[in-house]
C-alpha cells in the first residue's frame, strides 16, 4: 500500500518525502501541471517515483554523514527514477528526463558560488550536483559499462551495507564496489 497525503501550500513547504508507505506532498506539486500526466514534465509521477525509489533502494542503507552522502541517497535515487520513466513512458521520455537534468545541472552550476565538487564529495545543499549531475553520471556509466554491471554494483552495495548497524558507507565505498564489479 502507498498513501499519498496532500497538504496545503500554507504549510510553507513544497517538498515531497517518504515515511514508510506514506508520501506527504504539497498541493503545489500535485497541481503544478494537472494536465501533464505523462513524460518528463509529469511532476506528480516524478515525485512519487523518486520517493518510492528511496523506499526500494536508498532507505535500506544509511550513508555516513560525510561529503558524498547525497550521491549515495539522491544520485542513485534519481538514476533509478530515470529508469522508471523509461519503463513507464519509453526511451524518448527518458531522453527528455535527461535533458531536463542537464538543464538543471547547467543552471545550478551557473548560480554556484563555490568551485564544483566531485560527486564523491558533493555537499547536501548542492542539489544540482547530487540530483542532476549524479543522474547523468550514473546513466553514462550505465551506457558505458552496461546496465547489468552497474546494477550488479548496486545489488552488491545493498548486500554489503543493508542491515549492518554501525556501518555507514562512504561514496568511495560504492565506487570501490563498482570498480570491483
Short mmCIF file of N, CA and C in Angstrom, two decimals:
data_model
loop_
_atom_site.label_atom_id
_atom_site.label_comp_id
_atom_site.label_asym_id
_atom_site.label_seq_id
_atom_site.Cartn_x
_atom_site.Cartn_y
_atom_site.Cartn_z
N UNK A 1 0.84 -1.18 0.00
CA UNK A 1 0.00 0.00 0.00
C UNK A 1 0.88 1.24 0.00
N UNK A 2 0.42 2.23 -0.68
CA UNK A 2 1.08 3.53 -0.70
C UNK A 2 0.03 4.58 -0.44
N UNK A 3 0.31 5.45 0.50
CA UNK A 3 -0.62 6.53 0.83
C UNK A 3 0.00 7.86 0.44
N UNK A 4 -0.69 8.61 -0.40
CA UNK A 4 -0.28 9.95 -0.75
C UNK A 4 -1.15 10.91 0.05
N UNK A 5 -0.52 11.80 0.78
CA UNK A 5 -1.24 12.75 1.60
C UNK A 5 -0.89 14.14 1.11
N UNK A 6 -1.90 14.83 0.62
CA UNK A 6 -1.70 16.18 0.12
C UNK A 6 -1.84 17.17 1.28
N UNK A 7 -0.89 18.11 1.37
CA UNK A 7 -1.00 19.15 2.38
C UNK A 7 -1.03 20.50 1.69
N UNK A 8 -1.64 21.49 2.34
CA UNK A 8 -1.79 22.80 1.70
C UNK A 8 -0.48 23.56 1.60
N UNK A 9 -0.41 24.40 0.61
CA UNK A 9 0.77 25.23 0.38
C UNK A 9 1.03 26.17 1.57
N UNK A 10 0.02 26.44 2.36
CA UNK A 10 0.18 27.32 3.51
C UNK A 10 1.14 26.76 4.55
N UNK A 11 1.52 25.51 4.41
CA UNK A 11 2.46 24.89 5.35
C UNK A 11 3.90 25.33 5.10
N UNK A 12 4.11 26.21 4.10
CA UNK A 12 5.43 26.78 3.79
C UNK A 12 6.44 25.74 3.34
N UNK A 13 5.95 24.70 2.73
CA UNK A 13 6.83 23.68 2.19
C UNK A 13 6.23 23.18 0.89
N UNK A 14 7.07 22.71 0.02
CA UNK A 14 6.58 22.14 -1.23
C UNK A 14 7.16 20.76 -1.48
N UNK A 15 8.06 20.33 -0.63
CA UNK A 15 8.78 19.09 -0.88
C UNK A 15 7.92 17.87 -0.64
N UNK A 16 8.31 16.81 -1.30
CA UNK A 16 7.76 15.50 -1.01
C UNK A 16 8.82 14.73 -0.25
N UNK A 17 8.41 13.81 0.55
CA UNK A 17 9.35 12.96 1.26
C UNK A 17 8.67 11.64 1.51
N UNK A 18 9.35 10.72 2.13
CA UNK A 18 8.80 9.39 2.32
C UNK A 18 8.91 8.99 3.79
N UNK A 19 7.80 8.51 4.31
CA UNK A 19 7.76 7.94 5.65
C UNK A 19 7.08 6.59 5.51
N UNK A 20 7.87 5.52 5.58
CA UNK A 20 7.37 4.15 5.38
C UNK A 20 6.58 4.11 4.08
N UNK A 21 5.28 3.93 4.13
CA UNK A 21 4.48 3.89 2.89
C UNK A 21 3.61 5.14 2.75
N UNK A 22 4.04 6.22 3.37
CA UNK A 22 3.31 7.49 3.34
C UNK A 22 4.17 8.55 2.65
N UNK A 23 3.61 9.17 1.63
CA UNK A 23 4.31 10.23 0.92
C UNK A 23 3.50 11.51 1.05
N UNK A 24 3.91 12.42 1.95
CA UNK A 24 3.23 13.72 2.02
C UNK A 24 3.72 14.62 0.88
N UNK A 25 2.78 15.21 0.16
CA UNK A 25 3.09 16.05 -0.99
C UNK A 25 2.33 17.36 -0.90
N UNK A 26 2.99 18.42 -1.25
CA UNK A 26 2.32 19.72 -1.28
C UNK A 26 1.34 19.78 -2.44
N UNK A 27 0.23 20.46 -2.21
CA UNK A 27 -0.74 20.66 -3.28
C UNK A 27 -0.11 21.41 -4.46
N UNK A 28 0.94 22.18 -4.19
CA UNK A 28 1.63 22.90 -5.25
C UNK A 28 2.23 21.91 -6.25
N UNK A 29 2.80 20.83 -5.75
CA UNK A 29 3.40 19.83 -6.63
C UNK A 29 2.34 19.05 -7.39
N UNK A 30 1.27 18.71 -6.72
CA UNK A 30 0.24 17.90 -7.37
C UNK A 30 -0.57 18.70 -8.37
N UNK A 31 -0.66 20.00 -8.17
CA UNK A 31 -1.46 20.84 -9.07
C UNK A 31 -0.62 21.67 -10.01
N UNK A 32 0.69 21.49 -9.99
CA UNK A 32 1.57 22.33 -10.80
C UNK A 32 1.27 22.20 -12.29
N UNK A 33 1.04 21.00 -12.75
CA UNK A 33 0.74 20.75 -14.16
C UNK A 33 -0.34 19.68 -14.23
N UNK A 34 -1.56 20.01 -13.85
CA UNK A 34 -2.59 18.98 -13.73
C UNK A 34 -2.93 18.27 -15.04
N UNK A 35 -2.67 18.90 -16.19
CA UNK A 35 -2.98 18.24 -17.45
C UNK A 35 -1.81 17.43 -17.99
N UNK A 36 -0.63 17.61 -17.42
CA UNK A 36 0.56 16.89 -17.87
C UNK A 36 0.72 15.64 -17.01
N UNK A 37 0.29 14.49 -17.51
CA UNK A 37 0.31 13.27 -16.71
C UNK A 37 1.32 12.25 -17.19
N UNK A 38 1.97 12.52 -18.32
CA UNK A 38 2.98 11.59 -18.80
C UNK A 38 4.23 12.36 -19.19
N UNK A 39 5.31 11.62 -19.32
CA UNK A 39 6.55 12.24 -19.78
C UNK A 39 7.31 12.92 -18.67
N UNK A 40 8.42 13.56 -19.04
CA UNK A 40 9.33 14.11 -18.04
C UNK A 40 8.76 15.30 -17.27
N UNK A 41 7.67 15.90 -17.74
CA UNK A 41 7.08 17.00 -17.00
C UNK A 41 5.95 16.54 -16.08
N UNK A 42 5.75 15.26 -15.96
CA UNK A 42 4.70 14.72 -15.09
C UNK A 42 5.19 14.80 -13.65
N UNK A 43 5.08 16.00 -13.09
CA UNK A 43 5.65 16.26 -11.77
C UNK A 43 5.11 15.32 -10.69
N UNK A 44 3.81 15.07 -10.61
CA UNK A 44 3.35 14.11 -9.58
C UNK A 44 3.97 12.73 -9.75
N UNK A 45 4.07 12.24 -10.99
CA UNK A 45 4.71 10.93 -11.22
C UNK A 45 6.16 10.98 -10.77
N UNK A 46 6.86 12.03 -11.17
CA UNK A 46 8.27 12.16 -10.82
C UNK A 46 8.48 12.11 -9.31
N UNK A 47 7.72 12.90 -8.58
CA UNK A 47 7.93 12.99 -7.14
C UNK A 47 7.62 11.67 -6.45
N UNK A 48 6.52 11.06 -6.82
CA UNK A 48 6.17 9.79 -6.19
C UNK A 48 7.19 8.72 -6.59
N UNK A 49 7.60 8.69 -7.85
CA UNK A 49 8.60 7.71 -8.28
C UNK A 49 9.91 7.91 -7.53
N UNK A 50 10.32 9.16 -7.39
CA UNK A 50 11.57 9.47 -6.68
C UNK A 50 11.48 9.00 -5.22
N UNK A 51 10.39 9.34 -4.56
CA UNK A 51 10.26 8.95 -3.14
C UNK A 51 10.13 7.44 -2.98
N UNK A 52 9.43 6.78 -3.89
CA UNK A 52 9.32 5.33 -3.81
C UNK A 52 10.67 4.66 -4.07
N UNK A 53 11.47 5.27 -4.93
CA UNK A 53 12.80 4.72 -5.19
C UNK A 53 13.65 4.79 -3.92
N UNK A 54 13.46 5.84 -3.13
CA UNK A 54 14.14 5.88 -1.83
C UNK A 54 13.74 4.66 -1.01
N UNK A 55 12.46 4.34 -1.02
CA UNK A 55 11.98 3.19 -0.24
C UNK A 55 12.57 1.89 -0.79
N UNK A 56 12.59 1.74 -2.10
CA UNK A 56 13.08 0.50 -2.70
C UNK A 56 14.57 0.35 -2.57
N UNK A 57 15.29 1.46 -2.58
CA UNK A 57 16.74 1.36 -2.59
C UNK A 57 17.38 2.19 -1.48
N UNK A 58 17.24 3.47 -1.58
CA UNK A 58 18.02 4.39 -0.74
C UNK A 58 17.85 4.25 0.75
N UNK A 59 16.66 3.96 1.21
CA UNK A 59 16.45 3.92 2.66
C UNK A 59 16.89 2.61 3.29
N UNK A 60 17.42 1.71 2.50
CA UNK A 60 17.92 0.45 3.04
C UNK A 60 19.33 0.57 3.60
N UNK A 61 20.01 1.63 3.22
CA UNK A 61 21.38 1.85 3.69
C UNK A 61 21.50 3.31 4.13
N UNK A 62 22.01 3.52 5.31
CA UNK A 62 22.24 4.88 5.80
C UNK A 62 23.71 5.21 5.60
N UNK A 63 23.99 6.16 4.69
CA UNK A 63 25.39 6.51 4.48
C UNK A 63 25.95 7.31 5.64
N UNK A 64 27.25 7.37 5.70
CA UNK A 64 27.93 8.19 6.71
C UNK A 64 27.56 9.66 6.48
N UNK A 65 27.49 10.41 7.56
CA UNK A 65 27.23 11.84 7.46
C UNK A 65 28.55 12.49 7.06
N UNK A 66 28.79 12.50 5.75
CA UNK A 66 30.07 12.97 5.23
C UNK A 66 29.86 13.49 3.82
N UNK A 67 30.89 14.12 3.30
CA UNK A 67 30.85 14.54 1.90
C UNK A 67 30.51 13.33 1.04
N UNK A 68 29.67 13.54 0.04
CA UNK A 68 29.31 12.46 -0.87
C UNK A 68 28.10 11.65 -0.44
N UNK A 69 27.56 11.91 0.73
CA UNK A 69 26.41 11.14 1.21
C UNK A 69 25.21 11.30 0.27
N UNK A 70 25.00 12.50 -0.25
CA UNK A 70 23.85 12.69 -1.13
C UNK A 70 24.06 12.05 -2.50
N UNK A 71 25.29 11.71 -2.84
CA UNK A 71 25.49 10.88 -4.04
C UNK A 71 24.84 9.53 -3.79
N UNK A 72 25.05 8.97 -2.61
CA UNK A 72 24.51 7.65 -2.28
C UNK A 72 23.00 7.67 -2.10
N UNK A 73 22.45 8.78 -1.69
CA UNK A 73 21.00 8.84 -1.48
C UNK A 73 20.29 9.43 -2.70
N UNK A 74 20.68 10.59 -3.16
CA UNK A 74 19.93 11.29 -4.20
C UNK A 74 20.36 10.93 -5.62
N UNK A 75 21.65 10.80 -5.88
CA UNK A 75 22.10 10.50 -7.24
C UNK A 75 21.59 9.13 -7.69
N UNK A 76 21.76 8.15 -6.83
CA UNK A 76 21.31 6.80 -7.18
C UNK A 76 19.79 6.77 -7.32
N UNK A 77 19.10 7.44 -6.41
CA UNK A 77 17.65 7.51 -6.48
C UNK A 77 17.19 8.18 -7.77
N UNK A 78 17.84 9.25 -8.15
CA UNK A 78 17.46 9.97 -9.37
C UNK A 78 17.72 9.10 -10.61
N UNK A 79 18.80 8.37 -10.61
CA UNK A 79 19.09 7.44 -11.71
C UNK A 79 17.99 6.38 -11.80
N UNK A 80 17.60 5.81 -10.67
CA UNK A 80 16.56 4.79 -10.68
C UNK A 80 15.21 5.38 -11.09
N UNK A 81 14.96 6.63 -10.73
CA UNK A 81 13.74 7.32 -11.17
C UNK A 81 13.74 7.44 -12.69
N UNK A 82 14.89 7.73 -13.27
CA UNK A 82 15.03 7.77 -14.72
C UNK A 82 14.61 6.44 -15.33
N UNK A 83 15.03 5.35 -14.73
CA UNK A 83 14.68 4.03 -15.26
C UNK A 83 13.17 3.79 -15.18
N UNK A 84 12.54 4.31 -14.13
CA UNK A 84 11.08 4.21 -14.05
C UNK A 84 10.41 5.00 -15.17
N UNK A 85 10.94 6.18 -15.45
CA UNK A 85 10.43 6.97 -16.58
C UNK A 85 10.57 6.18 -17.87
N UNK A 86 11.72 5.58 -18.07
CA UNK A 86 11.95 4.82 -19.29
C UNK A 86 10.96 3.67 -19.41
N UNK A 87 10.72 2.99 -18.31
CA UNK A 87 9.78 1.87 -18.33
C UNK A 87 8.34 2.34 -18.53
N UNK A 88 7.96 3.42 -17.87
CA UNK A 88 6.58 3.90 -17.94
C UNK A 88 6.25 4.62 -19.24
N UNK A 89 7.19 5.43 -19.75
CA UNK A 89 6.88 6.32 -20.86
C UNK A 89 7.72 6.09 -22.11
N UNK A 90 8.73 5.22 -22.04
CA UNK A 90 9.55 4.94 -23.21
C UNK A 90 10.87 5.69 -23.22
N UNK A 91 11.71 5.31 -24.17
CA UNK A 91 13.06 5.87 -24.23
C UNK A 91 13.07 7.35 -24.60
N UNK A 92 12.12 7.80 -25.39
CA UNK A 92 12.07 9.23 -25.75
C UNK A 92 11.82 10.08 -24.51
N UNK A 93 10.92 9.64 -23.65
CA UNK A 93 10.65 10.37 -22.40
C UNK A 93 11.87 10.34 -21.48
N UNK A 94 12.57 9.21 -21.47
CA UNK A 94 13.78 9.11 -20.65
C UNK A 94 14.83 10.10 -21.16
N UNK A 95 14.95 10.24 -22.46
CA UNK A 95 15.89 11.23 -23.02
C UNK A 95 15.49 12.65 -22.62
N UNK A 96 14.20 12.94 -22.63
CA UNK A 96 13.74 14.27 -22.20
C UNK A 96 14.03 14.48 -20.71
N UNK A 97 13.88 13.41 -19.93
CA UNK A 97 14.21 13.47 -18.50
C UNK A 97 15.69 13.84 -18.34
N UNK A 98 16.54 13.20 -19.12
CA UNK A 98 17.98 13.50 -19.07
C UNK A 98 18.26 14.93 -19.52
N UNK A 99 17.54 15.40 -20.51
CA UNK A 99 17.70 16.78 -20.97
C UNK A 99 17.34 17.76 -19.86
N UNK A 100 16.25 17.47 -19.15
CA UNK A 100 15.88 18.32 -18.00
C UNK A 100 16.95 18.28 -16.93
N UNK A 101 17.56 17.13 -16.70
CA UNK A 101 18.63 17.02 -15.71
C UNK A 101 19.85 17.82 -16.15
N UNK A 102 20.17 17.78 -17.44
CA UNK A 102 21.29 18.59 -17.95
C UNK A 102 21.03 20.08 -17.72
N UNK A 103 19.82 20.51 -18.01
CA UNK A 103 19.44 21.91 -17.80
C UNK A 103 19.52 22.26 -16.32
N UNK A 104 19.03 21.38 -15.47
CA UNK A 104 19.09 21.59 -14.02
C UNK A 104 20.54 21.72 -13.55
N UNK A 105 21.40 20.87 -14.09
CA UNK A 105 22.82 20.92 -13.74
C UNK A 105 23.46 22.22 -14.21
N UNK A 106 23.24 22.59 -15.45
CA UNK A 106 23.85 23.81 -16.00
C UNK A 106 23.36 25.04 -15.26
N UNK A 107 22.06 25.11 -14.98
CA UNK A 107 21.53 26.25 -14.23
C UNK A 107 22.09 26.31 -12.82
N UNK A 108 22.20 25.17 -12.18
CA UNK A 108 22.79 25.14 -10.84
C UNK A 108 24.25 25.54 -10.84
N UNK A 109 24.96 25.06 -11.82
CA UNK A 109 26.38 25.40 -11.92
C UNK A 109 26.56 26.90 -12.16
N UNK A 110 25.68 27.46 -12.99
CA UNK A 110 25.74 28.89 -13.29
C UNK A 110 25.53 29.73 -12.02
N UNK A 111 24.65 29.26 -11.13
CA UNK A 111 24.35 30.01 -9.90
C UNK A 111 25.34 29.73 -8.77
N UNK A 112 26.11 28.66 -8.89
CA UNK A 112 27.02 28.25 -7.81
C UNK A 112 28.10 29.31 -7.59
N UNK A 113 28.43 29.51 -6.33
CA UNK A 113 29.47 30.48 -5.98
C UNK A 113 30.78 29.80 -5.61
N UNK A 114 30.71 28.53 -5.29
CA UNK A 114 31.91 27.77 -4.92
C UNK A 114 32.34 26.90 -6.09
N UNK A 115 33.59 26.49 -6.11
CA UNK A 115 34.04 25.57 -7.18
C UNK A 115 33.24 24.27 -7.13
N UNK A 116 33.06 23.68 -8.29
CA UNK A 116 32.30 22.43 -8.37
C UNK A 116 33.08 21.30 -7.71
N UNK A 117 32.35 20.53 -6.92
CA UNK A 117 32.94 19.39 -6.22
C UNK A 117 32.66 18.11 -7.00
N UNK A 118 33.48 17.12 -6.78
CA UNK A 118 33.26 15.79 -7.31
C UNK A 118 31.98 15.23 -6.71
N UNK A 119 31.30 14.35 -7.44
CA UNK A 119 30.11 13.71 -6.87
C UNK A 119 30.46 12.92 -5.61
N UNK A 120 31.67 12.42 -5.54
CA UNK A 120 32.09 11.68 -4.35
C UNK A 120 32.26 12.59 -3.15
N UNK A 121 32.29 13.90 -3.37
CA UNK A 121 32.47 14.87 -2.29
C UNK A 121 31.33 15.90 -2.24
N UNK A 122 30.24 15.61 -2.94
CA UNK A 122 29.13 16.57 -3.03
C UNK A 122 28.57 16.86 -1.62
N UNK A 123 28.17 18.11 -1.43
CA UNK A 123 27.58 18.54 -0.17
C UNK A 123 26.05 18.48 -0.27
N UNK A 124 25.35 18.33 0.86
CA UNK A 124 23.89 18.19 0.82
C UNK A 124 23.16 19.34 0.12
N UNK A 125 23.68 20.54 0.22
CA UNK A 125 22.98 21.69 -0.38
C UNK A 125 23.25 21.82 -1.89
N UNK A 126 24.09 20.99 -2.45
CA UNK A 126 24.42 21.08 -3.87
C UNK A 126 23.51 20.16 -4.69
N UNK A 127 22.24 20.51 -4.71
CA UNK A 127 21.22 19.70 -5.39
C UNK A 127 21.51 19.53 -6.87
N UNK A 128 22.02 20.57 -7.50
CA UNK A 128 22.28 20.48 -8.94
C UNK A 128 23.33 19.40 -9.23
N UNK A 129 24.18 19.10 -8.25
CA UNK A 129 25.16 18.03 -8.42
C UNK A 129 24.57 16.68 -8.02
N UNK A 130 24.02 16.60 -6.81
CA UNK A 130 23.58 15.30 -6.30
C UNK A 130 22.39 14.74 -7.08
N UNK A 131 21.47 15.60 -7.53
CA UNK A 131 20.33 15.11 -8.30
C UNK A 131 20.66 15.05 -9.79
N UNK A 132 20.98 16.19 -10.37
CA UNK A 132 21.11 16.28 -11.82
C UNK A 132 22.38 15.63 -12.34
N UNK A 133 23.53 16.12 -11.89
CA UNK A 133 24.78 15.56 -12.40
C UNK A 133 24.92 14.10 -12.00
N UNK A 134 24.46 13.75 -10.82
CA UNK A 134 24.53 12.37 -10.37
C UNK A 134 23.75 11.43 -11.26
N UNK A 135 22.53 11.83 -11.63
CA UNK A 135 21.72 11.00 -12.53
C UNK A 135 22.39 10.87 -13.89
N UNK A 136 22.93 11.99 -14.38
CA UNK A 136 23.61 11.97 -15.68
C UNK A 136 24.85 11.07 -15.63
N UNK A 137 25.62 11.17 -14.56
CA UNK A 137 26.84 10.37 -14.44
C UNK A 137 26.52 8.88 -14.34
N UNK A 138 25.54 8.53 -13.54
CA UNK A 138 25.18 7.12 -13.41
C UNK A 138 24.60 6.57 -14.71
N UNK A 139 23.83 7.39 -15.42
CA UNK A 139 23.32 6.95 -16.71
C UNK A 139 24.48 6.76 -17.70
N UNK A 140 25.46 7.62 -17.65
CA UNK A 140 26.63 7.48 -18.52
C UNK A 140 27.37 6.17 -18.20
N UNK A 141 27.49 5.85 -16.92
CA UNK A 141 28.10 4.58 -16.52
C UNK A 141 27.26 3.41 -17.04
N UNK A 142 25.95 3.52 -16.89
CA UNK A 142 25.01 2.52 -17.39
C UNK A 142 25.26 2.27 -18.88
N UNK A 143 25.41 3.34 -19.64
CA UNK A 143 25.60 3.22 -21.09
C UNK A 143 27.01 2.74 -21.44
N UNK A 144 27.98 3.11 -20.64
CA UNK A 144 29.38 2.80 -20.97
C UNK A 144 29.75 1.35 -20.61
N UNK A 145 29.45 0.94 -19.38
CA UNK A 145 29.85 -0.40 -18.95
C UNK A 145 28.70 -1.40 -19.01
N UNK A 146 27.49 -0.91 -19.18
CA UNK A 146 26.32 -1.77 -19.27
C UNK A 146 25.48 -1.72 -18.00
N UNK A 147 24.19 -1.75 -18.21
CA UNK A 147 23.24 -1.70 -17.10
C UNK A 147 23.44 -2.86 -16.14
N UNK A 148 23.72 -4.03 -16.68
CA UNK A 148 23.89 -5.22 -15.83
C UNK A 148 25.06 -5.03 -14.86
N UNK A 149 26.13 -4.42 -15.33
CA UNK A 149 27.30 -4.20 -14.47
C UNK A 149 26.98 -3.20 -13.37
N UNK A 150 26.37 -2.08 -13.76
CA UNK A 150 26.01 -1.06 -12.76
C UNK A 150 25.03 -1.63 -11.75
N UNK A 151 24.05 -2.37 -12.21
CA UNK A 151 23.06 -2.92 -11.29
C UNK A 151 23.65 -4.00 -10.40
N UNK A 152 24.64 -4.70 -10.90
CA UNK A 152 25.35 -5.68 -10.05
C UNK A 152 26.07 -4.94 -8.92
N UNK A 153 26.66 -3.79 -9.23
CA UNK A 153 27.32 -3.00 -8.18
C UNK A 153 26.30 -2.47 -7.18
N UNK A 154 25.14 -2.04 -7.66
CA UNK A 154 24.09 -1.56 -6.75
C UNK A 154 23.59 -2.69 -5.85
N UNK A 155 23.40 -3.88 -6.43
CA UNK A 155 22.98 -5.03 -5.61
C UNK A 155 24.05 -5.38 -4.58
N UNK A 156 25.29 -5.34 -5.00
CA UNK A 156 26.41 -5.65 -4.08
C UNK A 156 26.46 -4.63 -2.94
N UNK A 157 26.26 -3.36 -3.28
CA UNK A 157 26.24 -2.29 -2.27
C UNK A 157 25.16 -2.58 -1.23
N UNK A 158 23.96 -2.93 -1.70
CA UNK A 158 22.89 -3.27 -0.76
C UNK A 158 23.24 -4.50 0.07
N UNK A 159 23.79 -5.51 -0.56
CA UNK A 159 24.13 -6.74 0.15
C UNK A 159 25.18 -6.50 1.23
N UNK A 160 26.14 -5.64 0.94
CA UNK A 160 27.22 -5.38 1.89
C UNK A 160 26.76 -4.50 3.05
N UNK A 161 25.94 -3.48 2.76
CA UNK A 161 25.65 -2.47 3.78
C UNK A 161 24.23 -2.50 4.36
N UNK A 162 23.33 -3.29 3.80
CA UNK A 162 21.96 -3.35 4.31
C UNK A 162 21.93 -4.04 5.68
N UNK A 163 21.20 -3.44 6.59
CA UNK A 163 21.02 -4.02 7.94
C UNK A 163 22.33 -4.33 8.65
N UNK A 164 23.27 -3.42 8.57
CA UNK A 164 24.54 -3.57 9.29
C UNK A 164 24.68 -2.39 10.25
N UNK A 165 24.12 -2.51 11.42
CA UNK A 165 24.19 -1.41 12.38
C UNK A 165 25.63 -0.97 12.62
N UNK A 166 25.82 0.32 12.62
CA UNK A 166 27.14 0.87 12.86
C UNK A 166 28.03 0.96 11.63
N UNK A 167 27.55 0.48 10.50
CA UNK A 167 28.32 0.55 9.25
C UNK A 167 27.68 1.59 8.35
N UNK A 168 28.33 2.68 8.18
CA UNK A 168 27.82 3.78 7.38
C UNK A 168 28.78 4.00 6.21
N UNK A 169 28.37 3.56 5.01
CA UNK A 169 29.29 3.64 3.88
C UNK A 169 29.54 5.07 3.41
N UNK A 170 30.67 5.24 2.79
CA UNK A 170 31.04 6.49 2.13
C UNK A 170 30.81 6.32 0.64
N UNK A 171 30.78 7.43 -0.07
CA UNK A 171 30.64 7.37 -1.53
C UNK A 171 31.79 6.58 -2.15
N UNK A 172 32.96 6.68 -1.56
CA UNK A 172 34.11 5.94 -2.08
C UNK A 172 33.95 4.43 -1.91
N UNK A 173 33.15 4.01 -0.91
CA UNK A 173 32.87 2.59 -0.75
C UNK A 173 32.06 2.07 -1.93
N UNK A 174 31.08 2.87 -2.38
CA UNK A 174 30.31 2.47 -3.55
C UNK A 174 31.21 2.42 -4.78
N UNK A 175 32.05 3.43 -4.93
CA UNK A 175 32.97 3.44 -6.08
C UNK A 175 33.85 2.20 -6.08
N UNK A 176 34.35 1.80 -4.92
CA UNK A 176 35.18 0.60 -4.83
C UNK A 176 34.40 -0.65 -5.27
N UNK A 177 33.13 -0.73 -4.86
CA UNK A 177 32.30 -1.87 -5.27
C UNK A 177 32.05 -1.84 -6.78
N UNK A 178 31.83 -0.66 -7.32
CA UNK A 178 31.62 -0.53 -8.76
C UNK A 178 32.86 -0.98 -9.52
N UNK A 179 34.00 -0.54 -9.07
CA UNK A 179 35.25 -0.94 -9.74
C UNK A 179 35.52 -2.43 -9.60
N UNK A 180 35.13 -2.98 -8.45
CA UNK A 180 35.29 -4.42 -8.21
C UNK A 180 34.43 -5.24 -9.18
N UNK A 181 33.21 -4.79 -9.38
CA UNK A 181 32.29 -5.49 -10.29
C UNK A 181 32.73 -5.29 -11.72
#
